CSV table of C-alpha atoms in Angstrom, one decimal:
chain,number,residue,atom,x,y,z
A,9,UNK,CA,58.5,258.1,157.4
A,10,UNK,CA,58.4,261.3,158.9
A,11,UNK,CA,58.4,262.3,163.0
A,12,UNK,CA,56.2,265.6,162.3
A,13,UNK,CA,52.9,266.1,163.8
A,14,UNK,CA,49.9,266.3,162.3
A,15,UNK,CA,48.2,269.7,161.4
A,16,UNK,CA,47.9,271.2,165.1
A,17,UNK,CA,45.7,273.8,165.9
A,18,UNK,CA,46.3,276.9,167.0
A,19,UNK,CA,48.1,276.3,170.6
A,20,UNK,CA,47.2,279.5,171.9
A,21,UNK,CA,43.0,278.5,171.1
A,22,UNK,CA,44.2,275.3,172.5
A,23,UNK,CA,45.0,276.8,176.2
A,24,UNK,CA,42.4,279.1,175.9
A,25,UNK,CA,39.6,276.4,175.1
A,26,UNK,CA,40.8,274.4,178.4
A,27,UNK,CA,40.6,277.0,181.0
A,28,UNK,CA,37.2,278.5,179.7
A,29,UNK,CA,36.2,274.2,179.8
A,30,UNK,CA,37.3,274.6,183.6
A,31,UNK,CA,35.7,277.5,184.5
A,32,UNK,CA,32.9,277.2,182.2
A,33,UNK,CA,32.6,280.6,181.7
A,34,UNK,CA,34.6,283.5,179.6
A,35,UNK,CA,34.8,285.9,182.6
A,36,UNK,CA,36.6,283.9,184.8
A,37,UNK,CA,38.9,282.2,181.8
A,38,UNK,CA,39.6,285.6,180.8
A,39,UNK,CA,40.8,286.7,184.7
A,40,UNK,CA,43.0,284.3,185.2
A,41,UNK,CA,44.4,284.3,181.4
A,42,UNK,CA,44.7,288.3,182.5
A,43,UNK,CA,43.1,289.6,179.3
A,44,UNK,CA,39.3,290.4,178.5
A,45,UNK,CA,36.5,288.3,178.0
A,46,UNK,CA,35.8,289.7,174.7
A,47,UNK,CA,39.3,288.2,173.8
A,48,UNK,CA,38.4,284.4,175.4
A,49,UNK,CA,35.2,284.3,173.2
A,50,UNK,CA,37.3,285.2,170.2
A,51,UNK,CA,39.7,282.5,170.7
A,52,UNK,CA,37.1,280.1,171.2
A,53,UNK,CA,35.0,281.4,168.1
A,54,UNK,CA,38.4,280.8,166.0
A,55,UNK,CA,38.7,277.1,167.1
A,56,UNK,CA,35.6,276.3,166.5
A,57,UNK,CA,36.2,277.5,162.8
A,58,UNK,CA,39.5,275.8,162.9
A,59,UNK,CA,38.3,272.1,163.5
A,60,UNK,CA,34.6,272.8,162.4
A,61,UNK,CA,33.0,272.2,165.3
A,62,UNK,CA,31.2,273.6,168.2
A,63,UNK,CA,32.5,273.2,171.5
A,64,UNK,CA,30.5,274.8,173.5
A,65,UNK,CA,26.4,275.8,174.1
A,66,UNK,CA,26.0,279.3,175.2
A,67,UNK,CA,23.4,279.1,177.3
A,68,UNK,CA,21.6,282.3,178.7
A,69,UNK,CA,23.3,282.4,182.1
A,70,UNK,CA,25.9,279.6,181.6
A,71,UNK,CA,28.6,277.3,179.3
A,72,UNK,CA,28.0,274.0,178.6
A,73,UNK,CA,30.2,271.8,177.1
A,74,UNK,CA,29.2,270.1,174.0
A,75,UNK,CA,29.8,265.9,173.4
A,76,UNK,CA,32.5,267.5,171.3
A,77,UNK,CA,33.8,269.9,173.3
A,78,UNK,CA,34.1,266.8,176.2
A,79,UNK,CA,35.7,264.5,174.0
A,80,UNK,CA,38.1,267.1,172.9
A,81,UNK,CA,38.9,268.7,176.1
A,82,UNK,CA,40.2,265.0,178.2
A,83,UNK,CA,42.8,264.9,175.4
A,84,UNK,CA,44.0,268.6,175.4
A,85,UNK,CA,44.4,268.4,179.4
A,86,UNK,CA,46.6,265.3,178.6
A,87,UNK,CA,48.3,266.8,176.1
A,88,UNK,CA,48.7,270.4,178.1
A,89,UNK,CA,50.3,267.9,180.8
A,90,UNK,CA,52.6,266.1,178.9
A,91,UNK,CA,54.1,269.4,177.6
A,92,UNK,CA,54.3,270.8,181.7
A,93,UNK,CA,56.3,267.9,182.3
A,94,UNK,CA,58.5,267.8,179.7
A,95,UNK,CA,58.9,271.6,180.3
A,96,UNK,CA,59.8,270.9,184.1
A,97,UNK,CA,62.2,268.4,183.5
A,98,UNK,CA,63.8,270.9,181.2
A,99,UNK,CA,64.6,273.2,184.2
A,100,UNK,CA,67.9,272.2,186.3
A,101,UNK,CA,66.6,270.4,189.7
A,102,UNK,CA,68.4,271.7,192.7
A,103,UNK,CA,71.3,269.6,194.4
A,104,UNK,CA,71.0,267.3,197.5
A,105,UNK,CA,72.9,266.8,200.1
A,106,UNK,CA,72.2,265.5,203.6
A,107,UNK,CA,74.5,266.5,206.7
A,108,UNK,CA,74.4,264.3,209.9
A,109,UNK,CA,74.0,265.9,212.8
A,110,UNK,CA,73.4,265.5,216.2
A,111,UNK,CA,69.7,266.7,217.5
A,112,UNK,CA,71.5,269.3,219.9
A,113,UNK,CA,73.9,271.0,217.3
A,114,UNK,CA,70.6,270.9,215.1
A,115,UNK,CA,68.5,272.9,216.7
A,116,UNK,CA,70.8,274.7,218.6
A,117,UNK,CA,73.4,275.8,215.9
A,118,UNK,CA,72.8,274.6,212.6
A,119,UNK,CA,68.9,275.2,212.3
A,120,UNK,CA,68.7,279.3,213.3
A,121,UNK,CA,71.4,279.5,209.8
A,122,UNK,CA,69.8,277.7,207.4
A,123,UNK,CA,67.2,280.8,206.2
A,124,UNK,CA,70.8,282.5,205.2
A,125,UNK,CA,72.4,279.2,203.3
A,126,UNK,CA,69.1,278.8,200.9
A,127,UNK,CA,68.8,282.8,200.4
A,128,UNK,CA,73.0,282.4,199.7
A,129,UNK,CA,72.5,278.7,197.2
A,130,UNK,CA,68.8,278.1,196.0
A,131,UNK,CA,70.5,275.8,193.5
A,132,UNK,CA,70.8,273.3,196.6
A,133,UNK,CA,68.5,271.0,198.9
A,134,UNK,CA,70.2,270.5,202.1
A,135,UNK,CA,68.3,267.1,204.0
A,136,UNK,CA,69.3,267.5,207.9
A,137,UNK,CA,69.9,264.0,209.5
A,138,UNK,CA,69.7,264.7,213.0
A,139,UNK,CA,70.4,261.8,215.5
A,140,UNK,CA,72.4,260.5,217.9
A,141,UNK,CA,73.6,257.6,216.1
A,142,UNK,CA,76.5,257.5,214.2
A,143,UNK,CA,75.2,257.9,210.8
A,144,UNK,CA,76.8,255.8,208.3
A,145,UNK,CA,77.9,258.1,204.6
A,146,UNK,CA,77.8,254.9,203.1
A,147,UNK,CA,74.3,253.5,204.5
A,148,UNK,CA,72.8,256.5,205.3
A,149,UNK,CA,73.4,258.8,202.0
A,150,UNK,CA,75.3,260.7,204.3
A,151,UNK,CA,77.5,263.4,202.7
A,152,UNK,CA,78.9,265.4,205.4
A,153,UNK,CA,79.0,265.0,209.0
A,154,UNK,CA,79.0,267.2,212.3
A,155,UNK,CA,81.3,265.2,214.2
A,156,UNK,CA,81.6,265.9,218.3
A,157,UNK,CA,84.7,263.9,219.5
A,158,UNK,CA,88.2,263.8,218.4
A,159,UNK,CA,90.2,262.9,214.9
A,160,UNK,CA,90.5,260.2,213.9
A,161,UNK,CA,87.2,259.6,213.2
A,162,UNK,CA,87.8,256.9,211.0
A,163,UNK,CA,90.3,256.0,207.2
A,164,UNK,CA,89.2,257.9,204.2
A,165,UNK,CA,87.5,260.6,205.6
A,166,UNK,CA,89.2,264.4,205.7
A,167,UNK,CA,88.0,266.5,208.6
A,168,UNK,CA,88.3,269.9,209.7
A,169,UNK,CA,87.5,271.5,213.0
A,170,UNK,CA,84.6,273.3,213.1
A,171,UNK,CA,84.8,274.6,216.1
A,172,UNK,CA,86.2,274.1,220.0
A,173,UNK,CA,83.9,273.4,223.1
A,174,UNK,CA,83.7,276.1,225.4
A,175,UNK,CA,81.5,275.2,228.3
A,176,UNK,CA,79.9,278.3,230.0
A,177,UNK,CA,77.0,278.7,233.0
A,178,UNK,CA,73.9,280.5,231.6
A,179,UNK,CA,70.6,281.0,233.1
A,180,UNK,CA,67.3,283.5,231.9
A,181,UNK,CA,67.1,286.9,233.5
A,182,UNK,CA,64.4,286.6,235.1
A,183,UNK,CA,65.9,283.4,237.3
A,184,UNK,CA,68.1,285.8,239.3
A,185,UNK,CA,64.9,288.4,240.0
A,186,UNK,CA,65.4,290.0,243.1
A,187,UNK,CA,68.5,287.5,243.8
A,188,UNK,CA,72.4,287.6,243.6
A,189,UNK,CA,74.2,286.0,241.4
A,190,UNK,CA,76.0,283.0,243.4
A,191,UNK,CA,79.4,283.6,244.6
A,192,UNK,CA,80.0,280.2,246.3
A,193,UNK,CA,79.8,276.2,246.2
A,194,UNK,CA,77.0,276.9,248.8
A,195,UNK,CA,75.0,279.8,247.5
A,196,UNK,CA,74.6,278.4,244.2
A,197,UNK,CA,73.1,275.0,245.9
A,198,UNK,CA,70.5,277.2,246.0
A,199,UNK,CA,69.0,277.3,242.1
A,200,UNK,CA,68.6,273.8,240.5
A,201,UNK,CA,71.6,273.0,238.3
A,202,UNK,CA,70.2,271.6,234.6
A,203,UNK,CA,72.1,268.7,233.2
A,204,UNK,CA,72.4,267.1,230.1
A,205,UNK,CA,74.3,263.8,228.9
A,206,UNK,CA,77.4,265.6,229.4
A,207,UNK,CA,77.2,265.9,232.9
A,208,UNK,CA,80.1,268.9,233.3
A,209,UNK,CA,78.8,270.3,236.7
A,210,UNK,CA,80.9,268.1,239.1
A,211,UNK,CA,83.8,269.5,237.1
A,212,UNK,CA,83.2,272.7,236.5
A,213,UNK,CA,81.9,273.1,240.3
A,214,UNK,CA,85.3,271.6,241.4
A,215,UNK,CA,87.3,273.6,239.5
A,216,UNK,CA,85.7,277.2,239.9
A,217,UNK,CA,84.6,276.6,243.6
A,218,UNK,CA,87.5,274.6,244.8
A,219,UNK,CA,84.8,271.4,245.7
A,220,UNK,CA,81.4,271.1,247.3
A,221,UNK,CA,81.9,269.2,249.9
A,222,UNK,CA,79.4,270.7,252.0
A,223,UNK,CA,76.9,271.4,249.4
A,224,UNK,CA,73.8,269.6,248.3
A,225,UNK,CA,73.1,270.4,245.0
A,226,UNK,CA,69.3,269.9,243.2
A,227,UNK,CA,68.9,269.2,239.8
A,228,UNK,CA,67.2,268.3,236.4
A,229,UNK,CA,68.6,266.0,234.1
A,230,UNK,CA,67.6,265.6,230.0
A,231,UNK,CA,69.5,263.5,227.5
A,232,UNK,CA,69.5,266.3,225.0
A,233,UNK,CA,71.5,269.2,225.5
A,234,UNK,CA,69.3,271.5,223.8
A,235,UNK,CA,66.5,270.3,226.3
A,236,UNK,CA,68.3,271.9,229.4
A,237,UNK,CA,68.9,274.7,227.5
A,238,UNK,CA,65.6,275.4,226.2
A,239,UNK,CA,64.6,274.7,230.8
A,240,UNK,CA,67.1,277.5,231.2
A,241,UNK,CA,65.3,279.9,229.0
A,242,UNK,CA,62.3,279.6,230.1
A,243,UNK,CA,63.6,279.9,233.9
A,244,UNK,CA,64.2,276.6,235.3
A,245,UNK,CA,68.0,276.7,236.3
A,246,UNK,CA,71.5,277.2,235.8
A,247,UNK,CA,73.0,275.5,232.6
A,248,UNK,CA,76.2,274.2,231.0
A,249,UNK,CA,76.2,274.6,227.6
A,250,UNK,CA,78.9,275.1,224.5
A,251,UNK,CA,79.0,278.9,223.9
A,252,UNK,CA,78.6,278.8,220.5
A,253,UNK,CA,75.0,277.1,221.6
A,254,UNK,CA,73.6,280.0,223.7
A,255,UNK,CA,75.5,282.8,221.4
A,256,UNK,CA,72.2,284.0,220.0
A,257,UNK,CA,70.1,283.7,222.9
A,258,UNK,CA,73.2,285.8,225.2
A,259,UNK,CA,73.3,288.4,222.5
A,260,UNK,CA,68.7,288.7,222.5
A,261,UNK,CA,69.1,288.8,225.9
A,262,UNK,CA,66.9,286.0,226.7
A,263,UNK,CA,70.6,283.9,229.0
A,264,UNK,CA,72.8,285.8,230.6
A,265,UNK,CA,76.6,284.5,231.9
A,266,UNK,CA,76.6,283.8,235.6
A,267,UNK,CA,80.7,283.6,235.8
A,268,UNK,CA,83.5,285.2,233.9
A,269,UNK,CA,85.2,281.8,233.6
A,270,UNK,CA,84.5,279.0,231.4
A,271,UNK,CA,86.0,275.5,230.8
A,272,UNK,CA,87.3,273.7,227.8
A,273,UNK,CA,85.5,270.3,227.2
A,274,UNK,CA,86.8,266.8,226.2
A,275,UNK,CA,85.8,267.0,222.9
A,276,UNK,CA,84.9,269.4,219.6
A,277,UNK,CA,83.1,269.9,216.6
A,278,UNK,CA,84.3,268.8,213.3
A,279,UNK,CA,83.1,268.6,209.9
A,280,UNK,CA,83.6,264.6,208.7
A,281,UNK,CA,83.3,263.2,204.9
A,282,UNK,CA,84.5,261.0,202.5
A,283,UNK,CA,88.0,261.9,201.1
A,284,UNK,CA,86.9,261.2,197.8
A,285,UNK,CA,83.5,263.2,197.8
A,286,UNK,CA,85.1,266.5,195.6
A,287,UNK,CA,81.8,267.9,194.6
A,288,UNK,CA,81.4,272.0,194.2
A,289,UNK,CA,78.0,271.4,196.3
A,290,UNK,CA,80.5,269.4,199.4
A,291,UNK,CA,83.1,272.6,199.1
A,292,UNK,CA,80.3,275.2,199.1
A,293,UNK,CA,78.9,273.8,202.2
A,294,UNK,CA,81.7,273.2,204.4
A,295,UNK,CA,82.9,276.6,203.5
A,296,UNK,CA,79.8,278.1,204.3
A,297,UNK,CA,79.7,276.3,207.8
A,298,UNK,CA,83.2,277.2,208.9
A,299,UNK,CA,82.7,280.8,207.7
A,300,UNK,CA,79.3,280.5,210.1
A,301,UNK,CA,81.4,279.5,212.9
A,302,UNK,CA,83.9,282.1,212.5
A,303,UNK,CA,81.7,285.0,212.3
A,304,UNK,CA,80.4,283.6,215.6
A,305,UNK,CA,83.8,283.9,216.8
A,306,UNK,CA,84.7,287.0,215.5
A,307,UNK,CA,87.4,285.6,213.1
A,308,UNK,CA,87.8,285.9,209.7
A,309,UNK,CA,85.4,284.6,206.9
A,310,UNK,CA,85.2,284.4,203.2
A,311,UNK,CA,87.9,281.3,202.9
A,312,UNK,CA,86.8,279.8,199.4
A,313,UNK,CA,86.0,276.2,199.3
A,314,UNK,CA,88.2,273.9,199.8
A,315,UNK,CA,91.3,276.3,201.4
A,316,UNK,CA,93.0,275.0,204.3
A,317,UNK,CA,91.2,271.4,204.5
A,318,UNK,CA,93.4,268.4,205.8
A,319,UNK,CA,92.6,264.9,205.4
A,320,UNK,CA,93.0,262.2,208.6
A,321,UNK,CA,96.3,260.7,208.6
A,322,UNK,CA,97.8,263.1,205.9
């Protein structure tokens, strides 16, 4: 018994007859099939003569489907579909993988660089889990993590530093108008101080202003760092925040640095996954991020995937 099909028509008549049955008229088939109407009512014509039956009524101002022409066309659209799906499924689908993230180095970081990953790999889907929690690469579908702590993070995952905390005091512009920049404990009591989670001030107050004994210090407080950074741009207060967090907005201009100094916080960034996740997509990524944060540091790029990667405990 053979697979072949049956006598088909002629495919070309085929498409032609369904998008002059949804316009119901040969001008408008014949725009969007970019050729001329003359052409649409000639491809009709031939179908007709083909199967031997009239498909359509040419009215005076108007098309009209014919019983025909309504039976036939609910089996060509299925038809036409079947063959766009089958085509679609022929094309490779792009690659997914989801990074875990926290909300602040979201926004903050990781966001502002994606328009340059997907122009870089339109092959792959990246899927941005950003939360607090500590995402799980087994629950969560989690293929790579951005990590702030220290190693080890846990057995079986490799990890790589991404980059190292440096905690400087940023504020917009327009916050110092007509002001000086403070000098002392006591003159910067004066502007609220913005914190987050992280709560560096009483540290970084001690240790660049030798205490504040005798200061009383106003403030905000927001559990997410990019919150109290996003107050400081738009004028609020004075800000601790990782460099690497305010790079872009220091370089537009819309923060500037209140202090030469800066201070080295408890914990850094690191890249977390699965030892035994080896994919091309895993190395193209991580490579990609480190090379990110190196440009941002002004050190070198280009690594390759995979070069220089240590596993925990190895």
């Amino acid at each position: 018994m053979s697979d072949a099909p049956g006598k088909l028509p002629s495919l070309n008549g085929v498409k032609v007859f369904e998008v002059a049955a949804r316009h119901l008229n040969f001008r408008l088939a014949a725009e969007e099939l970019g050729v001329t109407q003359g052409a649409v009512a000639q491809q009709i014509r031939g179908l007709e003569a083909e199967l031997g039956v009239k498909l359509f009524e040419r009215l005076p101002r108007a098309l009209a489907l014919t019983g025909e022409g309504r039976a036939y066309i609910a089996d060509v659209r299925r038809a036409l579909e079947i063959i766009a799906r089958a085509t679609d499924g022929l094309k490779p689908q792009p690659v997914r993988l989801t990074i875990s993230t926290t909300p602040s180095f979201a926004s903050r970081w990781l966001i502002p660089r994606l328009p340059d990953f997907t122009a870089r790999h339109p092959d792959l889907d990246l899927h941005i889990l950003a939360t607090d929690r500590m995402s799980s690469f087994q629950a969560d579908g989690v293929d790579l993590a951005v990590r702030y702590g220290r190693p080890p993070f846990g057995p079986g995952l490799a990890v790589e530093l991404l980059f190292e905390q440096e905690i400087v005091a940023v504020c917009s512009p327009m916050l110092l108008a007509g002001r000086p920049a403070p000098k002392t404990a006591e003159e910067l009591a004066g502007y609220t101080l913005l914190h987050d989670a992280h709560n560096f001030w009483p540290e970084f107050i001690e240790r660049h202003f030798g205490g504040s004994r005798q200061a009383s210090f106003k403030g905000i407080s927001f559990n997410q760092t990019s919150h109290a950074i996003e107050a400081a741009t738009a004028g609020q207060g004075i800000v601790l925040a990782n460099r690497d967090f305010v790079a872009r907005d220091l370089a537009e201009g819309r923060l500037i640095r209140l202090f030469e100094g800066s201070m080295t916080g408890p914990s850094d960034f690191y890249l977390v996954w699965p030892r035994y996740r080896k994919s091309l997509s895993l190395q193209t990524v991580i490579a990609w991020l480190s090379d990110e944060a190196k440009k941002e540091r002004g050190g070198p790029t280009d690594r390759g995937p995979a070069n220089g990667w240590r596993s925990e405990g190895s």
